Tab-separated table of C-alpha atoms and ligand atoms in Angstrom:
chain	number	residue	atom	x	y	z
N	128	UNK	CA	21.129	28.834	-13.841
N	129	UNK	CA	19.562	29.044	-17.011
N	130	UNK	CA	17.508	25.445	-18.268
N	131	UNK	CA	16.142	23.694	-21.312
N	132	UNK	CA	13.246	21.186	-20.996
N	133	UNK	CA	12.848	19.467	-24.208
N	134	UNK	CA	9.609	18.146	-24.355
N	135	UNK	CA	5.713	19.443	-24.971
N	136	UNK	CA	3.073	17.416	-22.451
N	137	UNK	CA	1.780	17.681	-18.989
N	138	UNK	CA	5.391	16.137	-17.812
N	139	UNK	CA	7.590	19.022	-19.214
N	140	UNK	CA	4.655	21.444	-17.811
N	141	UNK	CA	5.374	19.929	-14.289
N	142	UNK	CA	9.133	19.810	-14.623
N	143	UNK	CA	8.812	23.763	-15.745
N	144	UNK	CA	6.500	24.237	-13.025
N	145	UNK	CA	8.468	22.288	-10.183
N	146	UNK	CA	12.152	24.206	-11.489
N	147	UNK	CA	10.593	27.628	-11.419
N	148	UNK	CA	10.546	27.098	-7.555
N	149	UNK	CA	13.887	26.713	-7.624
N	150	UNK	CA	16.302	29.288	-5.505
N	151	UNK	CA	18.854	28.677	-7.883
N	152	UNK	CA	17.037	28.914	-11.156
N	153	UNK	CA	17.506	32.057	-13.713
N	154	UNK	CA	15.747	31.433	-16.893
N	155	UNK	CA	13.818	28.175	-18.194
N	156	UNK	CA	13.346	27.512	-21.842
N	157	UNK	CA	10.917	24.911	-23.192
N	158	UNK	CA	11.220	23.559	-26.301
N	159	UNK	CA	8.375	23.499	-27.860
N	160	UNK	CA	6.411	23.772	-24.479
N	161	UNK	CA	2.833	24.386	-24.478
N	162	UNK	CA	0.426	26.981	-23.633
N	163	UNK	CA	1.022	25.937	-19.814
N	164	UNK	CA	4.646	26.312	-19.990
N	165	UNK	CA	4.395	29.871	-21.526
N	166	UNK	CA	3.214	30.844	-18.973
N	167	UNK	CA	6.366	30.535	-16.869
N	168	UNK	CA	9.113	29.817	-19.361
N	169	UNK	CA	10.102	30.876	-22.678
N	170	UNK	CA	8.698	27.997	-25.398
N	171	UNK	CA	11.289	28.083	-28.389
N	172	UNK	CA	9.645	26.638	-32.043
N	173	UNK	CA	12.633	23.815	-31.815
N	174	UNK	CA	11.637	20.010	-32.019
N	175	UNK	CA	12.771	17.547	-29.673
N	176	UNK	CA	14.647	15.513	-32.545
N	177	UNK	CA	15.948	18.452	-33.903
N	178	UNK	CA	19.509	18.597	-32.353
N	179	UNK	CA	21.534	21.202	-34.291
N	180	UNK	CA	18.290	23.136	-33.663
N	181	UNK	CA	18.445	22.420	-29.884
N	182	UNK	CA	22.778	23.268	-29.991
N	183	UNK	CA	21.526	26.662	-31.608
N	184	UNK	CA	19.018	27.709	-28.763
N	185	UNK	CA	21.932	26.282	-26.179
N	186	UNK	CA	23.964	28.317	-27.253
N	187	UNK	CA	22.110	31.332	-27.765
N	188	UNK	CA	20.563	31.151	-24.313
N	189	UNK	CA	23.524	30.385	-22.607
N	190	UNK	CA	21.662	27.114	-21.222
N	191	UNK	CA	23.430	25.152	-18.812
N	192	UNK	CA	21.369	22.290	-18.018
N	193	UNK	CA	19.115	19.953	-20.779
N	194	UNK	CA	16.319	17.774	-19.226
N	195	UNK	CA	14.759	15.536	-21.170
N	196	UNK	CA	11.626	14.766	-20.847
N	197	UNK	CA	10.113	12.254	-23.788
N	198	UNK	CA	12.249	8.932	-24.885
N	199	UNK	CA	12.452	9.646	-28.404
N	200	UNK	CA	15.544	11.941	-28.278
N	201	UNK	CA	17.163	9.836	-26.010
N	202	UNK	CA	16.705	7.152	-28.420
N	203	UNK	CA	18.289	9.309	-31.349
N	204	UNK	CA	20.938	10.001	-28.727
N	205	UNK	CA	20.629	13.529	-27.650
N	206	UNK	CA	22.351	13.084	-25.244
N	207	UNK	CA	25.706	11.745	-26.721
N	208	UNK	CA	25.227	14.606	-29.568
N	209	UNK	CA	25.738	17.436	-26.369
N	210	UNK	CA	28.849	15.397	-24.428
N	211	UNK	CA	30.342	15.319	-27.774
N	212	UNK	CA	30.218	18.224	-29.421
N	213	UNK	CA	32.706	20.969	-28.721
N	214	UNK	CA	30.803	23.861	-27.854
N	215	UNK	CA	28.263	22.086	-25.689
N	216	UNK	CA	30.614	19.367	-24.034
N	217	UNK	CA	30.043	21.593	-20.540
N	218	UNK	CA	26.301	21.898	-21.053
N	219	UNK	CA	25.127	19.002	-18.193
N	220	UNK	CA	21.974	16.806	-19.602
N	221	UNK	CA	19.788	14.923	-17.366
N	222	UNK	CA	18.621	11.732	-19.322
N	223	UNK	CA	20.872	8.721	-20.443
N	224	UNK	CA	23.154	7.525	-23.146
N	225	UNK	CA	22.310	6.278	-26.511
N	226	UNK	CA	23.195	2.796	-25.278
N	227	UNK	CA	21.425	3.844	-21.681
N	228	UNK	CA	18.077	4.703	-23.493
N	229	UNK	CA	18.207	1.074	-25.464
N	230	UNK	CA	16.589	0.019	-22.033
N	231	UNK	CA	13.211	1.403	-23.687
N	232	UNK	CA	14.381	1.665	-27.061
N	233	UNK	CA	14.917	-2.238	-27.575
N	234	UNK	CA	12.425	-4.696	-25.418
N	235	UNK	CA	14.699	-7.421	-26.360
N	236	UNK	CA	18.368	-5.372	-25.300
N	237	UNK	CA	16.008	-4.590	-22.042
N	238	UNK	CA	15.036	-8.465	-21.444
N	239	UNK	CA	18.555	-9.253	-22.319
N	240	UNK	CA	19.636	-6.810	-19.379
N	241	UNK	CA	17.382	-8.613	-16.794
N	242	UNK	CA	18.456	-11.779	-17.460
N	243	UNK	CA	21.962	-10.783	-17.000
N	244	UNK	CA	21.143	-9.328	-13.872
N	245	UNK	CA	18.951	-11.609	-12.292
N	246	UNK	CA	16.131	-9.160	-12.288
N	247	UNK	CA	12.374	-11.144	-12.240
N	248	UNK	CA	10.666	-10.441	-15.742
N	249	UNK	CA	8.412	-12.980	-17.518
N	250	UNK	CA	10.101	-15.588	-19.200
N	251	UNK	CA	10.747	-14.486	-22.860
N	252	UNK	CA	11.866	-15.511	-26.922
N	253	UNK	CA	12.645	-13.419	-29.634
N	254	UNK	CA	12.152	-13.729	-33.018
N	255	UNK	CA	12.993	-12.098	-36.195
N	256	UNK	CA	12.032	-12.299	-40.258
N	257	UNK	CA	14.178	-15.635	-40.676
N	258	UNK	CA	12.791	-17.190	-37.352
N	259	UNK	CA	9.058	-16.700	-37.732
N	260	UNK	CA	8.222	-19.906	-38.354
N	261	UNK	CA	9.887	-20.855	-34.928
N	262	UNK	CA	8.054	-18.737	-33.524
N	263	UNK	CA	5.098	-19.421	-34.651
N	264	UNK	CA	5.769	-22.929	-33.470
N	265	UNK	CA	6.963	-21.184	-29.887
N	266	UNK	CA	3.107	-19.754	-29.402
N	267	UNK	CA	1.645	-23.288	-30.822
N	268	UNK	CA	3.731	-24.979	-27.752
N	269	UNK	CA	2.727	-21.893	-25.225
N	270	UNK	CA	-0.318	-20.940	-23.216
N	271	UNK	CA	-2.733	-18.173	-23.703
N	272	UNK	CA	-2.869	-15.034	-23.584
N	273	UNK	CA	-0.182	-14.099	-25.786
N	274	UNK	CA	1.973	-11.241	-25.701
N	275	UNK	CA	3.670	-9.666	-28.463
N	276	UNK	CA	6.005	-6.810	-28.605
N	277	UNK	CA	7.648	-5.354	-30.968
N	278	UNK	CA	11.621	-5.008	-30.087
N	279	UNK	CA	10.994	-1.304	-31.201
N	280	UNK	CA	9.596	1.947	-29.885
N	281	UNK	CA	5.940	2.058	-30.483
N	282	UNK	CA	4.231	5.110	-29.407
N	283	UNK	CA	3.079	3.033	-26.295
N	284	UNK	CA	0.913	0.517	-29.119
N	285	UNK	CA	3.966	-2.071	-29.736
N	286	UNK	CA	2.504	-4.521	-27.456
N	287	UNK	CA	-0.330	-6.976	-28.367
N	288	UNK	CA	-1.938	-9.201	-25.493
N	289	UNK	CA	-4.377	-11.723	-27.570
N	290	UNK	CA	-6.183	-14.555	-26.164
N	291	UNK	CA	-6.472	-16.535	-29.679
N	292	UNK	CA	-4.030	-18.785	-30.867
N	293	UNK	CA	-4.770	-18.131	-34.411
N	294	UNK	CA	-4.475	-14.375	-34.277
N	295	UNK	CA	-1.928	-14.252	-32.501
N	296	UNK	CA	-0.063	-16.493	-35.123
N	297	UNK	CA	-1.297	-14.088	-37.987
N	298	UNK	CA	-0.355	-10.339	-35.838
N	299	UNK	CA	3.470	-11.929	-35.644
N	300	UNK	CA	3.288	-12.788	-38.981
N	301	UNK	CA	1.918	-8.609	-39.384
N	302	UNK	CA	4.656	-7.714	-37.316
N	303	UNK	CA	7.521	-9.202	-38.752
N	304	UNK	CA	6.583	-10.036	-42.771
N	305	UNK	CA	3.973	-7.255	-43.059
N	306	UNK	CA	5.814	-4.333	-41.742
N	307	UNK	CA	2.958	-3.348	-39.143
N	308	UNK	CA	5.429	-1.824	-36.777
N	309	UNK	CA	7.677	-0.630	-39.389
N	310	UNK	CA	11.151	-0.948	-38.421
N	311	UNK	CA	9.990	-1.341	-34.697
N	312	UNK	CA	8.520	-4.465	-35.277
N	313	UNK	CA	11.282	-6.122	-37.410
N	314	UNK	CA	12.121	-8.239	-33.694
N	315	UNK	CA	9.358	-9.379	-31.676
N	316	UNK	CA	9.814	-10.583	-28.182
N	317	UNK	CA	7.096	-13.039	-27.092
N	318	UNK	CA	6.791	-13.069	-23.433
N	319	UNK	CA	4.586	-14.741	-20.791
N	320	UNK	CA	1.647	-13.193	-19.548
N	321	UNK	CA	1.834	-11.826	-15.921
N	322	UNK	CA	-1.757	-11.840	-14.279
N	323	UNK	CA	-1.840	-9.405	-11.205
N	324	UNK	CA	-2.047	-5.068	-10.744
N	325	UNK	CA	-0.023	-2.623	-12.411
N	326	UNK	CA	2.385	-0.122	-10.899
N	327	UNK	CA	4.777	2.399	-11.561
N	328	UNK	CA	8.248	3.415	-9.908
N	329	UNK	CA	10.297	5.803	-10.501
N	330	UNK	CA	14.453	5.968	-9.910
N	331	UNK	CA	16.658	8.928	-10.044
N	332	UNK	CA	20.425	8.183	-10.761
N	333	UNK	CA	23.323	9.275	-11.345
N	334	UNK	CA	24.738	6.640	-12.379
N	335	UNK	CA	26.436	5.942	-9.236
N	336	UNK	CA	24.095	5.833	-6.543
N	337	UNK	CA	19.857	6.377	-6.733
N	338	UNK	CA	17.096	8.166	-5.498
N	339	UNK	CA	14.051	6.148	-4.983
N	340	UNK	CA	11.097	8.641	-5.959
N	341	UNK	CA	7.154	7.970	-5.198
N	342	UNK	CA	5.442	5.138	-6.965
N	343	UNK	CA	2.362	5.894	-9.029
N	344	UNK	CA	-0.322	3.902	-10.440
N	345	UNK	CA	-1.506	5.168	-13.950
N	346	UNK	CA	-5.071	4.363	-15.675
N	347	UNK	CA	-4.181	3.725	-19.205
N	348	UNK	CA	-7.482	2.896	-21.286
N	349	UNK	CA	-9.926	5.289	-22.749
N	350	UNK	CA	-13.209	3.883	-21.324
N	351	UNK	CA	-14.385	3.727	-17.672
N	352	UNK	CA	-13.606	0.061	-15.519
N	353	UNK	CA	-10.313	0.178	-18.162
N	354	UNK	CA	-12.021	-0.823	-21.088
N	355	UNK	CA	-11.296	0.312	-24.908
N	356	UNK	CA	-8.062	1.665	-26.219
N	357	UNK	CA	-4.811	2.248	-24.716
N	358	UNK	CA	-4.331	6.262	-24.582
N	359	UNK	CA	-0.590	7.719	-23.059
N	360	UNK	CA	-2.634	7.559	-19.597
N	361	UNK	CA	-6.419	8.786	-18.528
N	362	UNK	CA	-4.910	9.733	-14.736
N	363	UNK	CA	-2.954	8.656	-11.840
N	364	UNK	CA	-2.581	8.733	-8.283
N	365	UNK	CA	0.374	8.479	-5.730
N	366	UNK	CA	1.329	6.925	-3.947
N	367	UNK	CA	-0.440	3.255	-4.393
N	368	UNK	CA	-2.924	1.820	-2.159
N	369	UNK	CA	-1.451	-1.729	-2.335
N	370	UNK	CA	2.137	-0.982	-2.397
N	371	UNK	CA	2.970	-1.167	0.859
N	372	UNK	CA	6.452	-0.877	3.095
N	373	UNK	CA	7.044	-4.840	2.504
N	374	UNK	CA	6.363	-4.583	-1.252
N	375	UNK	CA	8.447	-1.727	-1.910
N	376	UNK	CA	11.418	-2.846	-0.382
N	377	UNK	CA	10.952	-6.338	-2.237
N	378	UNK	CA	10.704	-3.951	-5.490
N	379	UNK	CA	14.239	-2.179	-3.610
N	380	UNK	CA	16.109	-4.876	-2.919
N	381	UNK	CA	15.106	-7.208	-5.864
N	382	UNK	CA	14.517	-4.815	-9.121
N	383	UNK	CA	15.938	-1.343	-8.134
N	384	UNK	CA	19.180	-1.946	-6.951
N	385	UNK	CA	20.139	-4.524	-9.579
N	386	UNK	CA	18.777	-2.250	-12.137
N	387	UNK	CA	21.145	0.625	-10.935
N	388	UNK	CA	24.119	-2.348	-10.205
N	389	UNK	CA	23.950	-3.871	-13.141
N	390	UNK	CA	24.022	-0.309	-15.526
N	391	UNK	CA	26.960	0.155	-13.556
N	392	UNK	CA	28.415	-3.489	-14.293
N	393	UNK	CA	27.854	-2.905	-18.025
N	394	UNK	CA	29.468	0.408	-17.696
N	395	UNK	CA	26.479	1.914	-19.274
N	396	UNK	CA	26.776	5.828	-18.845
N	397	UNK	CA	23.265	6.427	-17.043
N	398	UNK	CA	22.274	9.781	-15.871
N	399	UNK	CA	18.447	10.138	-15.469
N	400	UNK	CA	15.320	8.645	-14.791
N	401	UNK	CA	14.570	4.816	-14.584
N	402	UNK	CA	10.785	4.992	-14.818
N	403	UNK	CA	10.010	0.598	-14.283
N	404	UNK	CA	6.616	-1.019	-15.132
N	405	UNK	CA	5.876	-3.293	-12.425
N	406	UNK	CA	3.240	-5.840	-11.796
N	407	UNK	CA	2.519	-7.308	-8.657
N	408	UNK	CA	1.781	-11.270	-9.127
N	409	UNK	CA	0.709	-12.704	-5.958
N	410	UNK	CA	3.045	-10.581	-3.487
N	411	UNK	CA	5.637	-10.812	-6.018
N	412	UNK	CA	6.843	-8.070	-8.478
N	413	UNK	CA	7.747	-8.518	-12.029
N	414	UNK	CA	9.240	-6.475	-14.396
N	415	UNK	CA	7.278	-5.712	-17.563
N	416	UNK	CA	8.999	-2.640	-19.223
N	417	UNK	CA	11.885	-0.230	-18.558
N	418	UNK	CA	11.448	3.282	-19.676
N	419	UNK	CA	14.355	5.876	-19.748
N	420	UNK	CA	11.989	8.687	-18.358
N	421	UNK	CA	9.780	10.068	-16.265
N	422	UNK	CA	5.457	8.410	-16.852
N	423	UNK	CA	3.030	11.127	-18.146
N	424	UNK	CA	0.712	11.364	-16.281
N	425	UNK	CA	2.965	9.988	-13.284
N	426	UNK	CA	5.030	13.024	-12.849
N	427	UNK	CA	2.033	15.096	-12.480
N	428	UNK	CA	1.258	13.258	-9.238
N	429	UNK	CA	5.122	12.289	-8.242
N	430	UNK	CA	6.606	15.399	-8.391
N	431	UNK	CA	4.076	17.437	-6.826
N	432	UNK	CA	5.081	14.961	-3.617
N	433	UNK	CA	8.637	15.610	-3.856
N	434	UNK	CA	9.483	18.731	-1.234
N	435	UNK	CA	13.007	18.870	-2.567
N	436	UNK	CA	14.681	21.860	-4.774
N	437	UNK	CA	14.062	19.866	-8.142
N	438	UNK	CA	16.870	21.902	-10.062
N	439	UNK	CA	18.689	20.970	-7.208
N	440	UNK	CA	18.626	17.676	-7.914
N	441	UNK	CA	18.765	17.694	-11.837
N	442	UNK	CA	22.116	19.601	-11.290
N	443	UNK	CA	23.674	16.372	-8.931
N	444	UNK	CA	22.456	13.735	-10.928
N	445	UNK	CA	24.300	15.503	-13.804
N	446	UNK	CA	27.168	16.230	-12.208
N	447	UNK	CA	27.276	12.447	-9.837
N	448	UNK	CA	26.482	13.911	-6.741
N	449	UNK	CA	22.675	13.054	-6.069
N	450	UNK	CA	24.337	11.213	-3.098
N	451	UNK	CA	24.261	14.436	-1.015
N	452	UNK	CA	20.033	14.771	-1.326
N	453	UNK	CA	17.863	14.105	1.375
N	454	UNK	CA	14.725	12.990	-0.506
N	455	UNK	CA	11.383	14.392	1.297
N	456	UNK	CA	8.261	13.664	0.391
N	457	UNK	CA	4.734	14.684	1.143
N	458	UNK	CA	3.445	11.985	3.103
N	459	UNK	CA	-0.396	13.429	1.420
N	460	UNK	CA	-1.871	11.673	-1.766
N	461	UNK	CA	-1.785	13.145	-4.889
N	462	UNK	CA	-4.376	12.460	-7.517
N	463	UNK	CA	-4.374	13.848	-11.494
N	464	UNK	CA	-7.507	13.235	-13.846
N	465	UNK	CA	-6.617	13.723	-17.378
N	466	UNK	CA	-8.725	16.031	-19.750
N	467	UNK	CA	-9.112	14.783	-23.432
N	468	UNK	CA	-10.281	15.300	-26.831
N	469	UNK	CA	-13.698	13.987	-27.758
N	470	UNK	CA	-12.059	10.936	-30.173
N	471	UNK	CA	-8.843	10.102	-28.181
N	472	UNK	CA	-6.852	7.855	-28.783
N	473	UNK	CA	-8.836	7.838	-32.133
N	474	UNK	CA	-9.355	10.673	-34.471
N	475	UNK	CA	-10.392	14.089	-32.865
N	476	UNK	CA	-10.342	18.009	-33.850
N	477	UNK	CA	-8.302	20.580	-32.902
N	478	UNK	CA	-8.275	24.134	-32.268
N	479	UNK	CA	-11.295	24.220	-29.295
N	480	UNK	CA	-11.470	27.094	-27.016
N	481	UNK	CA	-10.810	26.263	-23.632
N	482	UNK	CA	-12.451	28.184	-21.147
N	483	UNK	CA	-12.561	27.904	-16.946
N	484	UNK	CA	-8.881	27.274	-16.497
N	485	UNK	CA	-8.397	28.919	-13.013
N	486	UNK	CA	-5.478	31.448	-12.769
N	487	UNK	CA	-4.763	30.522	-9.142
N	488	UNK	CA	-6.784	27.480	-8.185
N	489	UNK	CA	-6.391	26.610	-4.382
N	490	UNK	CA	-6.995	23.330	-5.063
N	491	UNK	CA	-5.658	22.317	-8.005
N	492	UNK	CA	-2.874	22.692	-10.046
N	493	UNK	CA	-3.590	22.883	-13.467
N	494	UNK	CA	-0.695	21.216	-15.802
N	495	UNK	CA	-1.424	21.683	-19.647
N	496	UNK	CA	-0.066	18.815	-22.572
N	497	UNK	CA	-2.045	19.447	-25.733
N	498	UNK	CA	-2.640	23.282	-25.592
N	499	UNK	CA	-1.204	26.076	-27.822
N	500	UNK	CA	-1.873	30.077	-27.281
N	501	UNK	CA	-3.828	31.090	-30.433
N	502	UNK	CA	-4.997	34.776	-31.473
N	503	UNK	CA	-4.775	35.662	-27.035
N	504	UNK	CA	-7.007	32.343	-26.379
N	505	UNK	CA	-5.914	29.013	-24.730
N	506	UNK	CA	-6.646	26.262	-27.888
N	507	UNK	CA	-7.200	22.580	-27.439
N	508	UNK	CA	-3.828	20.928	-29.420
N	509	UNK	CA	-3.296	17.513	-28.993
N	510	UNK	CA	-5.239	14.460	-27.555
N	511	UNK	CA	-4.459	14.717	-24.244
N	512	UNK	CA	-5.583	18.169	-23.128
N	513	UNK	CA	-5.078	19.095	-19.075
N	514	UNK	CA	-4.017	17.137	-16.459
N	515	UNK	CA	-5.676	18.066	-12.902
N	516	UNK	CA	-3.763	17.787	-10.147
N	517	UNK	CA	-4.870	17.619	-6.305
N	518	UNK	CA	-3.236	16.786	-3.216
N	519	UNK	CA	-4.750	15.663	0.160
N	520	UNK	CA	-5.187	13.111	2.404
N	521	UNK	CA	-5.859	9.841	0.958
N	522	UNK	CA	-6.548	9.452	-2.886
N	523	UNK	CA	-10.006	9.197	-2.490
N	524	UNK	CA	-10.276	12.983	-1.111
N	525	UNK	CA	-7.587	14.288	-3.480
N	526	UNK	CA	-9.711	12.800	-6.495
N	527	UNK	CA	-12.786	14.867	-5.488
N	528	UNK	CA	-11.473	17.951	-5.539
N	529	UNK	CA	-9.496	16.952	-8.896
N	530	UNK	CA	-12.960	15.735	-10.753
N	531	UNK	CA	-14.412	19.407	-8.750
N	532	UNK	CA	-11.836	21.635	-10.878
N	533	UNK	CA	-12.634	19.808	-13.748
N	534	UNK	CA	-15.835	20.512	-13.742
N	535	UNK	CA	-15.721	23.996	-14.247
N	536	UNK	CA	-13.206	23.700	-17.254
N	537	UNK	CA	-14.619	23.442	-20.698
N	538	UNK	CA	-14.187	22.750	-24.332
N	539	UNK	CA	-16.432	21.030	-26.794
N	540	UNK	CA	-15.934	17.540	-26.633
N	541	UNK	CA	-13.796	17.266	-23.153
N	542	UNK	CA	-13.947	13.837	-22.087
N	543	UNK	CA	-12.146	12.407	-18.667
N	544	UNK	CA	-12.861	9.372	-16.869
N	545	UNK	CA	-14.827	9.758	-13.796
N	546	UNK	CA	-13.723	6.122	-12.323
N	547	UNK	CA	-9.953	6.998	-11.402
N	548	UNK	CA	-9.634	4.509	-8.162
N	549	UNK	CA	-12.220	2.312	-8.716
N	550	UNK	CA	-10.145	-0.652	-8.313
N	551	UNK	CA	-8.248	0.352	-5.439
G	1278	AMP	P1	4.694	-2.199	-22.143
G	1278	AMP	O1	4.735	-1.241	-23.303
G	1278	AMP	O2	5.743	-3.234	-22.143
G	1278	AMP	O3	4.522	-1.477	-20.829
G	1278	AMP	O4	3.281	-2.940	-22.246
G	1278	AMP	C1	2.081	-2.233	-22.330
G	1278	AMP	C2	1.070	-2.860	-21.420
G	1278	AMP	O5	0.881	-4.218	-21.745
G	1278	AMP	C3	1.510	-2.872	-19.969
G	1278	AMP	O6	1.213	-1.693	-19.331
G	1278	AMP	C4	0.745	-4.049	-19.424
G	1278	AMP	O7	-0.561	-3.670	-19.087
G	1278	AMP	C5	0.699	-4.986	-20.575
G	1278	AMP	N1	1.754	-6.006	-20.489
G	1278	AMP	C6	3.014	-5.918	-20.962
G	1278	AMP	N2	3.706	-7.031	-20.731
G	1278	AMP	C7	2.877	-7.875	-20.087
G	1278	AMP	C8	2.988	-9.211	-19.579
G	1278	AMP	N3	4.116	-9.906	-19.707
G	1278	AMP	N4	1.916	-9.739	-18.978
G	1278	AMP	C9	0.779	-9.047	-18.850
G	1278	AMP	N5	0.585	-7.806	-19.318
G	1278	AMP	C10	1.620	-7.218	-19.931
G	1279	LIG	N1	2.088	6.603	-18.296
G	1279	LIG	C1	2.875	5.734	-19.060
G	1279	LIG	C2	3.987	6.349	-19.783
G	1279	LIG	O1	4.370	7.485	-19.560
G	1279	LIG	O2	4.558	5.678	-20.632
């Protein structure tokens, strides 16, 4: 079978990486792909929002199956464009519906969804251009911290958590008068704060019935003991420490299932991944974010876990039969540190040699994001550089030999957090 990934990080490295094991897999196209994926696919110059461009390389490469791996073309609707045009109707797509990919496309359609389904989220209100001064009287009657996020997709930097009255007044007054979101932030939904420990989980479906995949804990700010900026995610480990059997069958029974029942209930054509933001409040879990995808850098540390024929299983969720896979996964931990760009999230160059990446490491696996091939030499390309995977037993062991290969990589300016686990 001959497949498309559409996508160009660490995530659509590990998808090409995980297919090309595949028994039933012919070619795999990546578009655009990265220096990693070269290396096992063909990378075509076609953007992910490009969809005529996309029906031109289908066609041409007789492509049967489309994964997708970032949210933004599921957003545009991708994924409608194929089941509707004529020539591509038969192509099968992994990733949802227009109206499917609202979930992380509107924060206010998702919060809308949970309450309709009885799903446990913090409690919310939503405002708009003509409400603001409601809701700036909404934070005047509510406690601190704040959070503010814009109904919109945001790059991951749509949500504001401030501890000051006063600002927080003057960012929803940014957001919805001053344009700071642009059109993202034109709705803001002002929810409460959850206080408790982050996790992520991860649902294949098909629409019909689920898969539940590993969980994943991500380390999203720049600086070590997660301080300074949000980046797309420093590293991540699976499964998680604190998630244990009694917790993830409260996360089954009270966010999964509904999630999957009530797409099903609002007839919303779903055919993907459910990647859910969970935190854990006491023993309790909370939803704070649906995403229509898999996490980067959580795939580098879920999939590596799953044993399964992963082409396998992109064909029956396509097709409505993931029903027949028996999920197995690698009881060992899995650990990825993430390699960046001196400046990340910030400003940073481009264009840096890259030197030590083993061809064959025994053990690590080595998934590129922001890499390109230039003049026969691996380039830095992007923020977020390499993403180091290990597996072993316990996270603690799997880290070491992570931060080990990373050592011996190098490019001017690499910087990676050496506290991934602290807090575990
Ligand atoms: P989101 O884009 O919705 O995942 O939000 C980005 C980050 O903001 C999350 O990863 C959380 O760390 C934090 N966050 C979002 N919503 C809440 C909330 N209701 N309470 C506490 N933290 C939150
Ligand atoms: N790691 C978080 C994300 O992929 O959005």
């Amino acid at each position: 079978m001959n497949v498309l990934i559409v996508g160009s990080g660490a995530r659509e490295h590990v998808f090409c990486w995980k297919i090309k094991q595949s028994k039933i897999c012919d070619d795999i196209f990546v578009a655009p792909g990265n220096a990693g994926t070269a290396q096992l696919a063909t990378n075509l110059d076609v953007s992910p929002t490009d969809f005529q461009g996309l029906k031109r390389v289908i066609l041409l490469n007789k492509i049967e199956i489309v994964i997708v791996g970032p949210e933004i073309p599921l957003i545009k609707g991708i994924t409608d464009f194929i089941k509707t045009d004529s020539e591509l109707k038969n192509v099968l797509v992994v990733g949802p519906s227009t109206i499917g990919a609202k979930l992380e496309g509107s924060k206010e359609f998702s919060k809308l969804f949970m309450e309709r389904h009885k799903i446990p989220t913090a409690p919310y209100k939503s405002f708009n251009k003509n409400t603001l001064s409601k809701g700036l009287d909404y934070l005047s009657a509510t406690k601190p911290p704040y959070v503010l996020k814009a109904d919109g997709p945001a790059a991951g930097k749509g949500v504001l958590i401030i501890h000051d009255l006063k600002e927080a007044q003057r960012e929803l007054e940014n957001m919805l008068v001053n344009n700071k979101f642009g059109d993202s932030g034109h709705n803001v939904v002002i929810e409460g704060f959850l206080d408790g420990i982050e996790l992520s989980c991860f649902v294949l479906t098909d629409g019909k019935t689920h898969l539940t995949l590993p969980s994943a804990k991500d380390y999203k700010q720049i600086g070590e003991g997660d301080t300074g900026l949000n980046t797309g995610g420093m590293g991540a480990i699976s499964p998680v420490p604190f998630a244990n059997k009694a917790f993830l069958k409260k996360i089954e029974d009270k966010i999964i299932q509904p999630t999957i029942n009530g797409l099903a209930l609002d007839q919303i054509d779903y055919k993907g991944f459910v990647f859910i933001g969970i935190i854990k409040v006491d023993d309790e879990p909370f939803v704070i974010e649906y995403n229509v995808r898999m996490g980067d850098p959580e795939t580098q540390v879920v999939l590596p876990r799953i044993k399964n024929d992963f082409l396998e299983m992109m064909i029956c969720t396509a097709e409505q039969s993931l029903g027949k896979i028996n999920l197995q996964i690698d009881p060992k931990s899995a650990s990825t540190v993430v390699m960046v760009s001196g400046g990340y999230p910030g400003e940073y160059e481009k264009g840096l040699e890259i030197s030590g990446i083993p061809n064959n490491s025994p053990s690590s696996i080595i998934f590129q994001a922001g890499t390109k091939v230039l003049n026969g030499k691996t380039v830095t390309n992007g923020g977020r550089v390499l993403s180091v995977t290990s597996i072993s037993k316990g996270f603690k062991k799997a880290l070491k030999k992570s931060y080990e290969t990373v050592e011996k990589i190098d490019y001017q300016k690499k910087y990676y957090r050496k506290d991934l686990g602290f807090d575990l």
